[in-house]
Amino acid sequence: MIMEFSTLCDLGKPVPAAESSPIPPSFDQLNPHPEVAVGEVPGLLERLAEVPDPRDRRGVRHTLGTVLALTACAVLAGARSLLAVAEWVADAPLELLEQLGATVDPLAPHRSRPAESTIRRLLARIDADALDRAIGTWLADRRPQGDCLRALAVDGKSLRGAARAKGRKIHLLAACDHAGGLVLAQLDVGEKTNEITCFRPLLDTLPDLENTVVTSDALHTQHDHAAYLLDR
């Protein structure tokens, strides 16, 4: 889901979910944490509220968390473009809007839904790294706890169907949970750097690496990486 946010503007038209679609596993993550009481672990809206809002406070009709949550729901439902997201939001039940923090005006229900232009401008200005951290932390909150070791895979991939100016591909370094396949953190590998220099900043975004085995490819068999992991 994190990568879907990052590449939304560059993807094609909406397509129906295939049998191998990641949507059902994603919805599984929406369930309450199996080992904690309700209220002990922050919900998605609370985590999204931690993302800085780039807009001027004056004239804001829709909260940042609500717009991001609606966008996430649309992506999980199969939306693959901003237009598809806006169409899904336009058809969303009013009850869902209320659950996601929207203020519903019964006399003008259309004003209760963010327009496509609002969604587009907000996603263009949002701090992508802060959004990654918020969603990654929310997913990590729901990871089953236990006494056994956990494992994280650190790997880099170039995003398909997304590119910067002059055709340069977007390359991300991500930390993925072995057991659940969840991306808990990711970092954009800039044009003037490489995966090696992003290894530590990536794992710095994770709150706790105790009892964690970190795996990676041969590129990261660096003395500095090993020393960093021992200190964490």
XYZ file of N, CA and C in Angstrom, residues 111-228:
354
model
N -20.443 18.275 -0.801
C -19.384 19.063 -0.181
C -18.636 18.259 0.875
N -19.167 17.078 1.220
C -18.530 16.241 2.223
C -17.409 15.394 1.634
N -17.288 15.410 0.322
C -16.313 14.563 -0.354
C -15.224 15.428 -1.004
N -13.950 15.094 -0.805
C -12.888 15.853 -1.479
C -12.946 15.638 -2.987
N -12.791 16.708 -3.734
C -12.811 16.621 -5.194
C -11.486 16.082 -5.719
N -11.485 15.711 -7.002
C -10.265 15.182 -7.617
C -9.132 16.194 -7.553
N -9.448 17.474 -7.753
C -8.404 18.501 -7.710
C -7.807 18.616 -6.307
N -8.642 18.462 -5.279
C -8.144 18.513 -3.897
C -7.209 17.354 -3.621
N -7.611 16.164 -4.033
C -6.785 14.971 -3.819
C -5.471 15.103 -4.578
N -5.534 15.560 -5.816
C -4.334 15.675 -6.653
C -3.334 16.659 -6.044
N -3.830 17.841 -5.661
C -2.924 18.856 -5.103
C -2.303 18.387 -3.802
N -3.084 17.720 -2.963
C -2.571 17.287 -1.666
C -1.516 16.197 -1.820
N -1.771 15.216 -2.679
C -0.795 14.137 -2.877
C 0.490 14.662 -3.518
N 0.373 15.708 -4.317
C 1.560 16.280 -4.953
C 2.441 17.008 -3.950
N 1.855 17.499 -2.867
C 2.603 18.307 -1.903
C 2.956 17.551 -0.624
N 2.391 16.381 -0.446
C 2.576 15.664 0.816
C 4.032 15.222 0.978
N 4.496 15.137 2.229
C 5.824 14.610 2.530
C 5.764 13.092 2.413
N 6.288 12.561 1.299
C 6.172 11.128 1.029
C 6.872 10.290 2.097
N 8.023 10.759 2.590
C 8.736 9.999 3.621
C 7.922 9.939 4.915
N 7.283 11.040 5.275
C 6.455 11.046 6.476
C 5.258 10.119 6.317
N 4.682 10.090 5.125
C 3.569 9.187 4.862
C 4.015 7.735 4.931
N 5.183 7.439 4.367
C 5.743 6.089 4.460
C 5.906 5.666 5.912
N 6.459 6.561 6.726
C 6.685 6.231 8.137
C 5.368 5.982 8.862
N 4.367 6.796 8.572
C 3.081 6.655 9.247
C 2.432 5.307 8.937
N 2.412 4.944 7.655
C 1.785 3.676 7.272
C 2.639 2.495 7.727
N 3.976 2.619 7.602
C 4.850 1.545 8.059
C 4.726 1.303 9.544
N 4.617 2.372 10.321
C 4.454 2.228 11.771
C 3.110 1.599 12.092
N 2.076 1.993 11.371
C 0.748 1.413 11.587
C 0.755 -0.090 11.316
N 1.427 -0.504 10.240
C 1.534 -1.927 9.943
C 2.365 -2.651 10.992
N 3.456 -2.026 11.442
C 4.308 -2.647 12.462
C 3.558 -2.803 13.778
N 2.675 -1.847 14.093
C 1.872 -1.946 15.311
C 1.044 -3.217 15.330
N 0.654 -3.685 14.163
C -0.238 -4.827 14.069
C 0.490 -6.140 13.843
N 1.799 -6.082 13.844
C 2.561 -7.326 13.703
C 2.445 -8.140 14.980
N 2.052 -9.412 14.885
C 1.941 -10.236 16.089
C 3.231 -10.236 16.884
N 3.099 -10.040 18.188
C 4.260 -10.000 19.066
C 4.572 -11.401 19.588
N 5.807 -11.636 19.941
C 6.197 -12.942 20.471
C 7.630 -12.919 20.935
N 8.058 -14.042 21.498
C 9.419 -14.145 22.027
C 10.420 -14.574 20.963
N 9.931 -15.020 19.811
C 10.844 -15.511 18.784
C 11.454 -14.340 18.021
N 12.531 -14.645 17.313
C 13.180 -13.638 16.505
C 12.284 -13.257 15.324
N 12.350 -12.026 14.917
C 11.677 -11.621 13.688
C 12.747 -11.348 12.642
N 12.356 -11.336 11.404
C 13.321 -11.138 10.316
C 12.832 -10.042 9.389
N 13.754 -9.174 9.013
C 13.474 -8.103 8.065
C 14.395 -8.261 6.857
N 13.839 -8.138 5.683
C 14.622 -8.169 4.453
C 14.802 -6.748 3.941
N 16.035 -6.337 3.710
C 16.330 -5.031 3.133
C 16.707 -5.240 1.674
N 15.938 -4.618 0.791
C 16.184 -4.823 -0.634
C 15.737 -3.595 -1.402
N 16.336 -3.368 -2.543
C 15.999 -2.230 -3.379
C 15.357 -2.665 -4.676
N 14.371 -1.892 -5.125
C 13.683 -2.187 -6.376
C 13.346 -0.881 -7.096
N 13.388 -0.924 -8.409
C 12.936 0.210 -9.217
C 11.446 0.058 -9.483
N 10.689 1.133 -9.299
C 9.249 1.074 -9.486
C 8.898 0.962 -10.959
N 8.013 0.043 -11.269
C 7.541 -0.125 -12.637
C 6.447 0.897 -12.937
N 6.540 1.529 -14.097
C 5.509 2.466 -14.520
C 5.615 3.842 -13.902
N 6.732 4.136 -13.240
C 6.916 5.455 -12.631
C 8.314 5.951 -12.954
N 8.420 7.237 -13.242
C 9.716 7.807 -13.584
C 9.735 9.285 -13.255
N 10.937 9.782 -13.024
C 11.119 11.215 -12.778
C 11.376 11.925 -14.103
N 11.716 13.189 -13.997
C 12.049 13.957 -15.194
C 13.223 13.300 -15.921
N 13.245 13.434 -17.223
C 14.279 12.867 -18.090
C 14.262 11.339 -18.092
N 13.159 10.740 -17.616
C 12.998 9.302 -17.705
C 13.691 8.486 -16.639
N 14.301 9.143 -15.636
C 14.984 8.386 -14.588
C 13.978 7.629 -13.731
N 14.224 6.324 -13.542
C 13.326 5.497 -12.745
C 13.441 5.828 -11.258
N 12.349 5.611 -10.551
C 12.341 5.795 -9.103
C 12.785 4.501 -8.453
N 13.840 4.581 -7.647
C 14.400 3.394 -6.998
C 14.213 3.526 -5.488
N 13.605 2.509 -4.873
C 13.332 2.520 -3.442
C 14.098 1.417 -2.740
N 14.578 1.730 -1.540
C 15.157 0.731 -0.653
C 14.133 0.485 0.444
N 13.744 -0.769 0.637
C 12.645 -1.083 1.550
C 13.057 -2.127 2.574
N 12.403 -2.068 3.742
C 12.553 -3.078 4.789
C 11.235 -3.826 4.886
N 11.270 -5.121 4.577
C 10.052 -5.932 4.491
C 10.076 -7.037 5.534
N 8.970 -7.211 6.223
C 8.847 -8.259 7.227
C 8.755 -9.627 6.540
N 9.617 -10.559 6.929
C 9.652 -11.879 6.292
C 8.330 -12.612 6.455
N 7.777 -12.588 7.651
C 6.606 -13.409 7.954
C 5.350 -12.912 7.248
N 5.080 -11.627 7.363
C 3.838 -11.109 6.811
C 3.961 -10.485 5.445
N 5.206 -10.290 4.963
C 5.396 -9.653 3.669
C 5.046 -8.180 3.670
N 5.063 -7.541 4.843
C 4.676 -6.143 4.963
C 5.885 -5.231 4.799
N 5.726 -4.177 4.024
C 6.772 -3.165 3.896
C 6.642 -2.218 5.078
N 7.585 -2.305 6.028
C 7.517 -1.499 7.240
C 8.204 -0.156 7.088
N 9.072 -0.024 6.102
C 9.747 1.254 5.850
C 10.326 1.225 4.452
N 10.417 2.375 3.835
C 11.062 2.469 2.529
C 11.634 3.862 2.356
N 12.632 3.964 1.499
C 13.350 5.224 1.318
C 13.701 5.380 -0.151
N 13.497 6.569 -0.656
C 13.842 6.866 -2.038
C 15.356 6.991 -2.160
N 15.945 6.189 -3.041
C 17.385 6.253 -3.290
C 17.615 7.356 -4.316
N 18.166 8.447 -3.880
C 18.336 9.607 -4.756
C 19.295 9.358 -5.899
N 19.242 10.261 -6.861
C 20.069 10.129 -8.061
C 21.552 10.236 -7.751
N 21.903 10.989 -6.709
C 23.310 11.218 -6.399
C 23.814 10.347 -5.263
N 23.080 9.294 -4.944
C 23.523 8.380 -3.892
C 23.241 6.949 -4.337
N 23.322 5.981 -3.400
C 23.060 4.590 -3.750
C 22.464 3.863 -2.543
N 22.168 2.580 -2.703
C 21.529 1.809 -1.640
C 22.394 1.728 -0.383
N 23.703 1.689 -0.545
C 24.591 1.519 0.602
C 24.449 2.682 1.579
N 24.410 3.888 1.058
C 24.302 5.060 1.938
C 22.904 5.201 2.537
N 21.920 4.506 1.966
C 20.544 4.603 2.474
C 20.211 3.518 3.488
N 21.107 2.556 3.689
C 20.825 1.423 4.570
C 20.527 1.884 5.998
N 21.424 2.661 6.558
C 21.227 3.119 7.939
C 20.053 4.081 8.080
N 19.914 5.105 7.220
C 18.738 5.987 7.341
C 17.422 5.235 7.241
N 17.379 4.180 6.424
C 16.158 3.392 6.310
C 15.814 2.726 7.634
N 16.769 2.021 8.226
C 16.500 1.294 9.467
C 16.368 2.225 10.665
N 16.890 3.451 10.548
C 16.705 4.428 11.624
C 15.236 4.792 11.810
N 14.434 4.608 10.771
C 13.016 4.947 10.878
C 12.227 3.893 11.641
N 12.829 2.725 11.874
C 12.148 1.672 12.634
C 12.471 1.840 14.109
N 11.461 1.807 14.975
C 11.684 2.126 16.389
C 12.507 1.100 17.144
N 12.452 -0.172 16.757
C 13.096 -1.199 17.567
C 13.583 -2.334 16.673
N 14.878 -2.647 16.766
C 15.435 -3.783 16.024
C 15.917 -4.883 16.959
N 15.522 -4.828 18.224
C 15.924 -5.870 19.171
C 15.287 -7.199 18.771
N 16.050 -8.279 18.896
C 15.594 -9.620 18.510
C 15.164 -9.673 17.043
N 15.898 -8.949 16.202
C 15.574 -8.907 14.783
C 16.775 -9.341 13.953
N 16.534 -10.232 13.009
C 17.542 -10.626 12.031
C 17.301 -9.832 10.754
N 18.319 -9.126 10.299
C 18.210 -8.313 9.090
C 18.959 -9.012 7.969
N 18.260 -9.286 6.889
C 18.873 -9.935 5.732
C 18.952 -8.942 4.582
N 19.915 -9.152 3.701
C 20.080 -8.289 2.534
C 20.914 -9.019 1.498
N 21.089 -8.411 0.335
C 21.935 -9.031 -0.678
C 23.397 -8.659 -0.425
N 24.266 -9.144 -1.275
C 25.712 -8.979 -1.064
C 26.140 -7.521 -1.080
N 25.351 -6.656 -1.700
C 25.715 -5.242 -1.766
C 25.881 -4.633 -0.376
N 25.145 -5.165 0.588
C 25.146 -4.579 1.932
C 26.025 -5.339 2.928
N 26.889 -6.189 2.437
C 27.842 -6.854 3.334
C 28.985 -5.885 3.624
N 28.660 -4.873 4.402
C 29.586 -3.801 4.737
C 29.890 -3.831 6.235
N 31.147 -3.533 6.593
C 31.545 -3.508 7.999
C 30.717 -2.483 8.768
N 30.504 -1.324 8.175
C 29.735 -0.278 8.852
C 28.292 -0.713 9.109
N 27.723 -1.463 8.172
C 26.356 -1.951 8.360
C 26.292 -2.920 9.544
N 27.269 -3.836 9.610
C 27.289 -4.819 10.698
C 27.462 -4.130 12.046
N 28.360 -3.159 12.111
C 28.569 -2.431 13.370
C 27.302 -1.673 13.773
N 26.634 -1.091 12.806
C 25.382 -0.363 13.097
C 24.327 -1.297 13.670
